[in-house]
């Protein structure tokens, strides 16, 4: 019995010491973290095919029991009500008929407000075909003396708004008025992009472009309204100036020597003015933005967009459409950093840092690459 | 073996603790039977959790990462786990994972290697304390456990753990069906999720710019109920099979989701169900496999978890 007790005491001393040591000695030095690009960083096409166009259903994260609406265009109706003289119930065919008379093809980059250099891929550019919402608002007869805002509701209960002045205020030459859109890159809207009809707000982040639209309410309430606004995102939803390098991607390895870098910049406030690059912390120097001719040659349907048809009204680079840039530099073997800074024609410049996601993350991105 | 335990009952105890130990999840899992004095249980296992889907905060299924239709969450970790019977009534518990966690989005693959949170605790048999019949055919135990970060970087993308200390009390009742080599047990616990972040650290990180990390917000993780139910049977004392159900249930339902960029939910609920099989090729050693599915969840990864392990049951004193 005594031998048993001593054996146990001895063991317990060892075990106890091990446990205490285990608790107080932090296990460090065995940690590593890596971020590896999955794609080659090949050039991003100017028009994003529908099949690879991102979809981010913001309501998924904020509306309980959210499901993607599956809507029959034959029975779908858009209600226009509130402060109107004649409430309307608009059919899909009504919009298609109107498109044949006053349809507009708008070239627009759709960017999710959480798209960033950190969370990439939530951005793409398409040709959106639709008719001005105003066409139907005029038919309903807006009570303009009282009306302050239009509230939009999707079939998934996602909501948003615009101020009435966005349609009935002073026109802005390079800004297309809000559209009721039925087609994307020449095809009917895919289900995940809002079939049969979504709103397109030319300058807006994704959340301003309500999908599966079912109701437009004209209201005297002048307060911000919307699903994302409830989560703290800015009410205006104008895409802040932003840029990205798409090739090479962060942590890519490239051959030492001359490398070509490509990327894009976009702003909802105006067209892009300049894009500048800083290599290894050096001074920023402007890079070449691809010409309108180069861009327009990439896809035949671009020639029929409102921007291409009205070059005086829509100077290039276009507002709310990504401007693709390219730049070549010579790199010696070793690690390098490349920073990109965009400035739009309204004078908005990407900040050095940005911790406020409420209007999107748009700090100057820095790409880390290694030349070998 | 204590004097009050008959030979048959003692054999039952050994069988039961062996069976249950073989069903122990790779991470620490509360049980009903303490180890006998001097008996240890040591397990080394490899865990592979994979997911292409997540459960949203309200229970819907969606892609784990936006615009990625394939698998985008991978946890490939090695777990060391041990138990030691200090007395017939008190068992020390300890576990340590070496984590390799990978998440991906549409453009990048993010990977972290690190020791995860260590677990230490004790299992105390309650029947003697409560003056109940001490026959080992049934058992009631309190399991007290601490989860302590081992100094990893809590805001790496992805991180090896939540970065804070958890404490858990778990009551478990088990029943042996001796002389049939089978058992069943059930338990319920409460996990207090503290805001003690002392044992992990953070790197400077700017949202939207830094790609290897996320902002160190040190959130208040929601306390959870935990529960489990499992039962097993040994075929000819060589092959053991068990079925199990276990879950975590945040007291307050989650109201916001999580993302690839910050993949640790502050509140979650889930149920995992599955089974394990173990083979005893030598006395005191088993080789085992465990497969778990996630049939229900709120704000959690819908993963399939496979663990392959080998365990050993030495007697130290």
Coordinates of C-alpha atoms in Angstrom, one line a residue, chain A residues 4 7-9 11-12 15-16 19 22-39 52-57 59-67 114 116-122 231 245 248-252 351-357 361-368, chain B residues 37-38 40 56-58 60-63 66-67 84-88 92 94-96 98 104-115 118-120 146 148-154 156-158 160 198-201 205-215 255-257 259 261 315-317:
Chain A
X4 CA 1.3 2.3 -4.2
X7 CA 4.1 5.7 -6.8
X8 CA 1.0 7.7 -7.1
X9 CA 2.5 10.7 -5.3
X11 CA 3.3 10.3 -10.7
X12 CA 1.0 13.1 -9.5
X15 CA 1.5 15.1 -13.9
X16 CA 0.7 18.1 -11.8
X19 CA -0.5 20.3 -16.2
X22 CA 0.7 23.3 -19.8
X23 CA -1.6 26.0 -18.4
X24 CA 1.0 28.8 -18.0
X25 CA 3.4 28.2 -20.9
X26 CA 1.8 29.6 -24.0
X27 CA 2.5 27.6 -27.0
X28 CA 3.8 30.0 -29.5
X29 CA 6.3 29.9 -32.3
X30 CA 4.3 27.2 -34.1
X31 CA 1.9 29.6 -35.8
X32 CA 1.8 30.6 -39.4
X33 CA -0.7 32.3 -41.7
X34 CA -0.8 32.6 -45.4
X35 CA -3.0 34.1 -48.1
X36 CA -2.7 32.5 -51.5
X37 CA -4.3 33.7 -54.7
X38 CA -6.5 31.1 -56.2
X39 CA -6.6 32.6 -59.7
X52 CA -19.8 34.6 -63.4
X53 CA -21.4 37.8 -62.2
X54 CA -21.4 37.9 -58.4
X55 CA -24.6 37.8 -56.5
X56 CA -24.9 38.9 -52.9
X57 CA -28.3 38.8 -51.4
X59 CA -31.3 40.2 -47.2
X60 CA -29.8 36.8 -46.4
X61 CA -28.0 38.3 -43.5
X62 CA -30.7 40.4 -42.1
X63 CA -34.2 39.1 -43.0
X64 CA -35.2 36.0 -41.0
X65 CA -36.3 33.0 -43.1
X66 CA -35.2 34.8 -46.3
X67 CA -35.6 32.8 -49.4
X114 CA -18.7 45.2 -48.6
X116 CA -13.0 45.4 -50.8
X117 CA -9.4 44.5 -51.3
X118 CA -10.0 42.1 -48.4
X119 CA -13.2 40.6 -49.6
X120 CA -12.9 40.5 -53.3
X121 CA -15.1 39.4 -56.1
X122 CA -18.3 41.2 -55.2
X231 CA -27.7 48.0 -40.4
X245 CA -5.3 45.5 -58.9
X248 CA -1.1 40.1 -60.2
X249 CA -2.9 39.4 -57.0
X250 CA -1.6 39.8 -53.6
X251 CA 1.0 37.2 -52.6
X252 CA 1.5 36.2 -56.2
X351 CA -8.0 57.7 -48.4
X352 CA -4.8 56.2 -46.8
X353 CA -7.0 54.2 -44.4
X354 CA -10.7 53.5 -44.0
X355 CA -12.1 51.8 -40.9
X356 CA -15.7 52.8 -41.6
X357 CA -17.6 50.2 -43.6
X361 CA -14.2 50.2 -47.7
X362 CA -12.2 52.1 -50.2
X363 CA -8.7 52.7 -48.7
X364 CA -5.7 52.7 -51.0
X365 CA -5.1 49.0 -51.6
X366 CA -1.5 47.6 -51.4
X367 CA -0.6 44.4 -53.2
X368 CA 2.3 42.4 -52.0
Chain B
X37 CA -7.3 5.5 -9.9
X38 CA -4.1 5.5 -11.8
X40 CA -5.0 7.0 -18.0
X56 CA -27.4 31.3 -41.6
X57 CA -28.4 33.1 -38.4
X58 CA -32.0 32.0 -39.0
X60 CA -31.2 28.6 -43.9
X61 CA -28.5 26.9 -45.8
X62 CA -26.3 29.0 -48.1
X63 CA -22.9 28.8 -49.6
X66 CA -20.2 34.0 -51.4
X67 CA -19.9 33.0 -55.0
X84 CA -6.0 10.4 -15.7
X85 CA -7.8 8.9 -12.8
X86 CA -6.4 10.6 -9.7
X87 CA -8.6 8.6 -7.5
X88 CA -11.5 6.4 -8.4
X92 CA -8.0 14.9 -14.7
X94 CA -6.6 17.8 -20.8
X95 CA -6.6 18.3 -24.6
X96 CA -4.6 20.3 -27.1
X98 CA -2.8 21.7 -33.5
X104 CA -11.4 30.4 -49.2
X105 CA -13.4 33.0 -51.1
X106 CA -13.7 33.7 -54.8
X107 CA -10.1 34.9 -55.1
X108 CA -8.0 33.7 -52.2
X109 CA -7.2 30.8 -50.0
X110 CA -6.5 31.7 -46.4
X111 CA -4.6 29.3 -44.2
X112 CA -3.5 29.3 -40.6
X113 CA -1.5 26.7 -38.6
X114 CA -1.4 27.1 -34.9
X115 CA -2.0 25.4 -31.6
X118 CA -6.1 24.0 -24.8
X119 CA -8.6 22.3 -22.6
X120 CA -8.1 21.3 -19.0
X146 CA -11.6 25.4 -19.0
X148 CA -7.6 28.4 -22.7
X149 CA -6.0 29.9 -25.8
X150 CA -2.4 29.0 -26.2
X151 CA -1.2 32.4 -27.4
X152 CA -2.3 32.2 -31.0
X153 CA -3.3 35.2 -33.1
X154 CA -7.1 35.6 -32.6
X156 CA -5.7 36.0 -38.2
X157 CA -7.9 35.1 -41.1
X158 CA -8.8 32.4 -40.3
X160 CA -7.2 29.0 -34.6
X198 CA -5.2 37.6 -22.1
X199 CA -4.1 34.2 -23.6
X200 CA -4.3 35.2 -27.2
X201 CA -3.0 38.2 -29.1
X205 CA -5.2 45.0 -39.1
X206 CA -7.1 47.4 -41.3
X207 CA -10.4 46.3 -42.5
X208 CA -10.6 46.0 -46.2
X209 CA -6.9 46.4 -46.7
X210 CA -5.1 43.7 -44.8
X211 CA -5.8 40.4 -46.3
X212 CA -4.4 38.1 -43.6
X213 CA -6.5 39.3 -40.7
X214 CA -9.7 41.0 -39.5
X215 CA -10.3 43.8 -37.0
X255 CA -29.1 37.8 -35.0
X256 CA -26.2 38.5 -37.3
X257 CA -24.3 36.2 -39.6
X259 CA -18.4 35.7 -43.1
X261 CA -13.6 37.4 -43.4
X315 CA -2.1 2.1 -15.8
X316 CA 0.4 4.5 -14.1
X317 CA -0.2 3.7 -10.4

